[in-house]
mmCIF file of C-alpha atoms in Angstrom:
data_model
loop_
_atom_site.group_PDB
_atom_site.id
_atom_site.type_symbol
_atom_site.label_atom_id
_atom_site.label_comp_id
_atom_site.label_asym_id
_atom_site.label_seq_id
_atom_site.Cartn_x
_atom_site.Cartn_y
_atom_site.Cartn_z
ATOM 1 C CA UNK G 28 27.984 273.020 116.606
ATOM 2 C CA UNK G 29 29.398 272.981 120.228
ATOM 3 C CA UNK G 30 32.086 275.188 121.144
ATOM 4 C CA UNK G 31 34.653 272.798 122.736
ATOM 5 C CA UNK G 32 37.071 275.330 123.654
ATOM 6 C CA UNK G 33 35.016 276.871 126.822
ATOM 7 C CA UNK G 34 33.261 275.563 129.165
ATOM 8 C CA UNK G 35 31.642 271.723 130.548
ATOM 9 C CA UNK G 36 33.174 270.692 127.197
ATOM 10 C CA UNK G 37 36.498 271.861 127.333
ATOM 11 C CA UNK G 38 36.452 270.360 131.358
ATOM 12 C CA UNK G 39 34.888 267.201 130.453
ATOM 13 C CA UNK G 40 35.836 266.046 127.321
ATOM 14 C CA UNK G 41 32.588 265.507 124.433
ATOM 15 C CA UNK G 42 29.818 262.673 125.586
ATOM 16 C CA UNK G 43 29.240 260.273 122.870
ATOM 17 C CA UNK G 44 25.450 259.534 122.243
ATOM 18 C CA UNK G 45 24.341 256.323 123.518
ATOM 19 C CA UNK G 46 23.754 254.477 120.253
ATOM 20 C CA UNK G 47 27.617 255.007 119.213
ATOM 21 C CA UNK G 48 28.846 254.288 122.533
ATOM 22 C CA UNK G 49 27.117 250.839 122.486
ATOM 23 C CA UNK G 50 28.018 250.360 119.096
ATOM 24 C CA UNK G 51 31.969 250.627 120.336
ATOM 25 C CA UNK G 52 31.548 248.733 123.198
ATOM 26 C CA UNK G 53 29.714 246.091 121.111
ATOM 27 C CA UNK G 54 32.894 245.780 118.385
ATOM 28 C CA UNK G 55 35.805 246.127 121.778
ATOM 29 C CA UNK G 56 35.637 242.283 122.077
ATOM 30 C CA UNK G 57 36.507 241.732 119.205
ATOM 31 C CA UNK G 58 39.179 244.680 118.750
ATOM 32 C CA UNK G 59 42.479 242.428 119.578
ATOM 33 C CA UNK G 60 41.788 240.366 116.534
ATOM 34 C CA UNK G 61 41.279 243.371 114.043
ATOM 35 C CA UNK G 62 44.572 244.973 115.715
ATOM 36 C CA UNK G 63 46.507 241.866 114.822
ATOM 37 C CA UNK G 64 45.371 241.585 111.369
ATOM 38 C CA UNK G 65 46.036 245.169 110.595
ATOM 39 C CA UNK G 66 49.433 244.902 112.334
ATOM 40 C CA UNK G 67 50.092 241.811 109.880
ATOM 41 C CA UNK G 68 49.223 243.806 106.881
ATOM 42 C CA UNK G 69 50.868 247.167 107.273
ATOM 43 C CA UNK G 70 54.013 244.987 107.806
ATOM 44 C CA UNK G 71 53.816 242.850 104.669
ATOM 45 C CA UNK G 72 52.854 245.907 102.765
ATOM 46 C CA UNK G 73 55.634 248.054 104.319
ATOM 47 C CA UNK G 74 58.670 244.739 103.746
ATOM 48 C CA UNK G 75 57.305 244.681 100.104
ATOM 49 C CA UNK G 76 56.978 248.119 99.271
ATOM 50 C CA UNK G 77 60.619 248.531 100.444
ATOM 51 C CA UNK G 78 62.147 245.675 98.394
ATOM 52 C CA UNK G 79 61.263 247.099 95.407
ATOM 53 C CA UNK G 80 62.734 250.659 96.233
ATOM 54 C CA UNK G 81 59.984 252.677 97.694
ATOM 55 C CA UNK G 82 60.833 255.128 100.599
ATOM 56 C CA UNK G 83 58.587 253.599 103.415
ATOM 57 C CA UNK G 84 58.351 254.903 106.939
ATOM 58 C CA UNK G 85 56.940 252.187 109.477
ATOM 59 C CA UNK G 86 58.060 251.364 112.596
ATOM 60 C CA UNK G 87 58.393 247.889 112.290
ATOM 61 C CA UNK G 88 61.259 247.819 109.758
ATOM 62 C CA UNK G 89 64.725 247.361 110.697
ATOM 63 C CA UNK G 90 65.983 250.859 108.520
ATOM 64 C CA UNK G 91 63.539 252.523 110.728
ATOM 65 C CA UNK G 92 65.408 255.230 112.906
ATOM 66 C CA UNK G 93 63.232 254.334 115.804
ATOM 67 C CA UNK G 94 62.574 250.937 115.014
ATOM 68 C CA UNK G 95 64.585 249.490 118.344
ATOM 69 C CA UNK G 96 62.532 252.145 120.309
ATOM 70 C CA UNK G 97 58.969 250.518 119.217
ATOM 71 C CA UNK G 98 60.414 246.619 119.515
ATOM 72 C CA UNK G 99 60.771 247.411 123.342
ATOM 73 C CA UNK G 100 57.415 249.613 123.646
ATOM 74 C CA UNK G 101 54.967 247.388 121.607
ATOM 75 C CA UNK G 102 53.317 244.608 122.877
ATOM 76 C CA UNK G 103 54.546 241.564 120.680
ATOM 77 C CA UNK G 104 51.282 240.231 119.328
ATOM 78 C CA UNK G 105 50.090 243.239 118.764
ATOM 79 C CA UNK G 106 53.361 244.070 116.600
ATOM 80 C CA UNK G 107 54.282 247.371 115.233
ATOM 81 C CA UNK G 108 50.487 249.057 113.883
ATOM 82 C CA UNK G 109 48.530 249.550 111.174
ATOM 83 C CA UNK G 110 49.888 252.740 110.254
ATOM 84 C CA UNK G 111 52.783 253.366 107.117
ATOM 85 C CA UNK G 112 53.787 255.836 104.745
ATOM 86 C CA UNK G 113 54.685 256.159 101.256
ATOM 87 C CA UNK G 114 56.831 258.970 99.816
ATOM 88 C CA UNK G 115 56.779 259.505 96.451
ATOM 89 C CA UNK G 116 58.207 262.819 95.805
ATOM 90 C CA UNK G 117 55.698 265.295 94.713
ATOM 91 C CA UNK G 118 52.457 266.254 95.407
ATOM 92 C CA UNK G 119 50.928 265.735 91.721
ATOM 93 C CA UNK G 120 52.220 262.130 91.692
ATOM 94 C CA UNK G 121 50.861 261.812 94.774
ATOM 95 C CA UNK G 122 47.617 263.155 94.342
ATOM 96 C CA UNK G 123 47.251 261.123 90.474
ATOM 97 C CA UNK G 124 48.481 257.663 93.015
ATOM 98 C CA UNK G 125 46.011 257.670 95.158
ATOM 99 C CA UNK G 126 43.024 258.223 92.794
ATOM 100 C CA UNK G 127 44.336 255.906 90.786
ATOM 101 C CA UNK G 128 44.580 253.251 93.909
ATOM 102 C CA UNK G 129 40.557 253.919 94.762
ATOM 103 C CA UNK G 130 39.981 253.428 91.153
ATOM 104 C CA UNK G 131 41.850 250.068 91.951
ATOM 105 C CA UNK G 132 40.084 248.829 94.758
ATOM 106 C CA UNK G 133 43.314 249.207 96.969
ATOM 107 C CA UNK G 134 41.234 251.512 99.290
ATOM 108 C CA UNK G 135 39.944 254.760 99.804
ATOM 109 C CA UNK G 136 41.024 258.129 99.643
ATOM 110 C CA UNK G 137 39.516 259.634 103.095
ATOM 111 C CA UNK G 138 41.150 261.224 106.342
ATOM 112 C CA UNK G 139 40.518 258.517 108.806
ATOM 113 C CA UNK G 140 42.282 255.714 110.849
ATOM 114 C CA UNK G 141 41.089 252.483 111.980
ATOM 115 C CA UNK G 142 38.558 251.285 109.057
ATOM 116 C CA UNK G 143 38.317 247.809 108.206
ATOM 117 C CA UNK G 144 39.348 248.768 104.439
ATOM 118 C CA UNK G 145 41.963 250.263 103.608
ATOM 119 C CA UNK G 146 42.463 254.027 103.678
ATOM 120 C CA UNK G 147 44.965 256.500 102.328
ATOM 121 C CA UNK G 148 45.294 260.471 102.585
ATOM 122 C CA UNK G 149 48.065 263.340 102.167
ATOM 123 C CA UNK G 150 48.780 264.471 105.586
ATOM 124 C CA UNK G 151 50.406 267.546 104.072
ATOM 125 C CA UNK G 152 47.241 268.774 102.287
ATOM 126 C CA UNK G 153 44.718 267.596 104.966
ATOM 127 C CA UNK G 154 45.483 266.779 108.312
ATOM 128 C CA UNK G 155 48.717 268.368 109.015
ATOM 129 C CA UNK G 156 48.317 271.454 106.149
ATOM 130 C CA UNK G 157 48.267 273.936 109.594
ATOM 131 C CA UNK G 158 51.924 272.985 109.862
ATOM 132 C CA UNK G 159 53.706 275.707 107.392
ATOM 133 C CA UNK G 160 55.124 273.794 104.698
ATOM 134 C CA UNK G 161 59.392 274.974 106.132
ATOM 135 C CA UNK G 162 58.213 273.056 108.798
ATOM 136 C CA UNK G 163 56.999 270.122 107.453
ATOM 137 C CA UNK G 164 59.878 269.836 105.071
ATOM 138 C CA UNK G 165 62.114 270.063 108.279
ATOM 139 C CA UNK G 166 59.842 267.197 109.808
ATOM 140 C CA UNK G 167 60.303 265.176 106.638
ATOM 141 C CA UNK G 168 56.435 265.367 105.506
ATOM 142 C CA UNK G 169 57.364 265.891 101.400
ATOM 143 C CA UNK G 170 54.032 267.150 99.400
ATOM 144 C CA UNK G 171 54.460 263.562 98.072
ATOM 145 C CA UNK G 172 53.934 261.737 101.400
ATOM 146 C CA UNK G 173 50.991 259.160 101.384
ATOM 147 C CA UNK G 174 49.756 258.228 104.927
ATOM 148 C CA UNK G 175 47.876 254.445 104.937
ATOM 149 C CA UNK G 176 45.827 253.209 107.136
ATOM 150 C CA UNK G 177 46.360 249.207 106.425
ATOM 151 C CA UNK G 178 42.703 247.447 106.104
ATOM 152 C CA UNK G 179 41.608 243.669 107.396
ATOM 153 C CA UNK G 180 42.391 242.630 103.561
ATOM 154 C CA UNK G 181 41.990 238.736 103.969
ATOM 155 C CA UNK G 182 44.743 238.859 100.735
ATOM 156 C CA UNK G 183 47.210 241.513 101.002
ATOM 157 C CA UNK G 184 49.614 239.835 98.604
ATOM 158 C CA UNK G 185 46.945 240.715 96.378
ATOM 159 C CA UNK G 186 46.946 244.198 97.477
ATOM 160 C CA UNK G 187 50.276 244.584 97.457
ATOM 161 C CA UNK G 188 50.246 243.687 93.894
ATOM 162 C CA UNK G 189 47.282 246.237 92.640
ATOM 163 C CA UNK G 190 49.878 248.942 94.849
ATOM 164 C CA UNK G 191 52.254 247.898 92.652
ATOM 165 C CA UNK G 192 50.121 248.214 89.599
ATOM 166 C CA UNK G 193 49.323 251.739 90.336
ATOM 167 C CA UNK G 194 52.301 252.733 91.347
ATOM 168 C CA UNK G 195 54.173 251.477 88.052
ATOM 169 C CA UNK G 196 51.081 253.778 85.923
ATOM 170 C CA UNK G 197 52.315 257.019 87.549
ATOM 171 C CA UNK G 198 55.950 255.880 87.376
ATOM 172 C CA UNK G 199 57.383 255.501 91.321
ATOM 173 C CA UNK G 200 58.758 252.063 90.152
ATOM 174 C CA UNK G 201 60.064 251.092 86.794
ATOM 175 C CA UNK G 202 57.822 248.832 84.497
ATOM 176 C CA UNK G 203 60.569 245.970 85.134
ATOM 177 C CA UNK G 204 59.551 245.299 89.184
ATOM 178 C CA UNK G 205 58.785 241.986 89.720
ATOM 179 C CA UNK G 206 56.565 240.483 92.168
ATOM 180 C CA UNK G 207 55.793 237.314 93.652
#
């Protein structure tokens, strides 16, 4: 381990090894596409999700409280990210979703960004847990906040509808939702 806090390190920033650094600068022409696609699908996920009465936080939705903010900021074919959240109230029911959405083949359950699959995490118990909980309550991070990280799915309708599936098992949306 390298102590990053002293230092060359903490002046210069970590040097990737060569074999990584060409593998990112052999995937960068090619990183527009991807952006768009995952762009495209956090959307349709995010429009969806909210139609049916799930609390979504994304940027690119009109009941967004900064929504006006990222329309001027974002570059419009680009649109608004690949980044949304779900909250669904409580940590247990978020915890039994999103095993039950890797059992599903929605995504997987891993602290990451940027895959080409689909990835979901609670910020509250991994990434953010530092934060002391009054804290995040007063940021609006609930124990039952699920943080995606929208895939390339070539089929997100069909996505959308395993979400669906697993969220009607641990009972976020009533049995009667319809989709399609």
């Amino acid at each position: 381990l390298s102590d990053v806090n002293s230092g060359a390190t903490m002046l210069l920033g970590p040097v990737l090894d060569s074999l990584r650094a060409a593998i990112i600068l052999k995937n960068l022409h090619s990183l527009h596409i991807r952006m768009k696609q995952h762009s495209t699908n956090a959307y349709y996920l995010a429009e969806h999700l909210q139609e049916i009465g799930c609390r979504i936080h994304y940027p690119g939705l009109p009941s967004h409280p900064q929504h006006a903010l990222m329309a001027r900021l974002m570059h419009p074919q680009y649109g608004y990210g690949g980044m949304l959240t779900l909250d669904v109230g409580d940590e247990k029911t978020a915890n039994q979703l999103m095993a039950i959405m890797q059992t599903e083949k929605v995504g997987y359950l891993a602290v990451s960004l940027g895959y080409f699959k689909t990835l979901f995490s609670s910020p509250g118990r991994s990434t953010s847990s530092e934060i002391p909980e009054a804290e995040r309550e007063t940021m609006g991070m609930s124990a039952g906040l699920i943080r995606f990280s929208v895939g390339l799915d070539n089929n997100i309708p069909r996505t959308f509808e395993r979400i669906v599936k697993c969220l009607k098992v641990v009972g976020v949306v009533s049995e009667n939702v319809m989709i399609g």
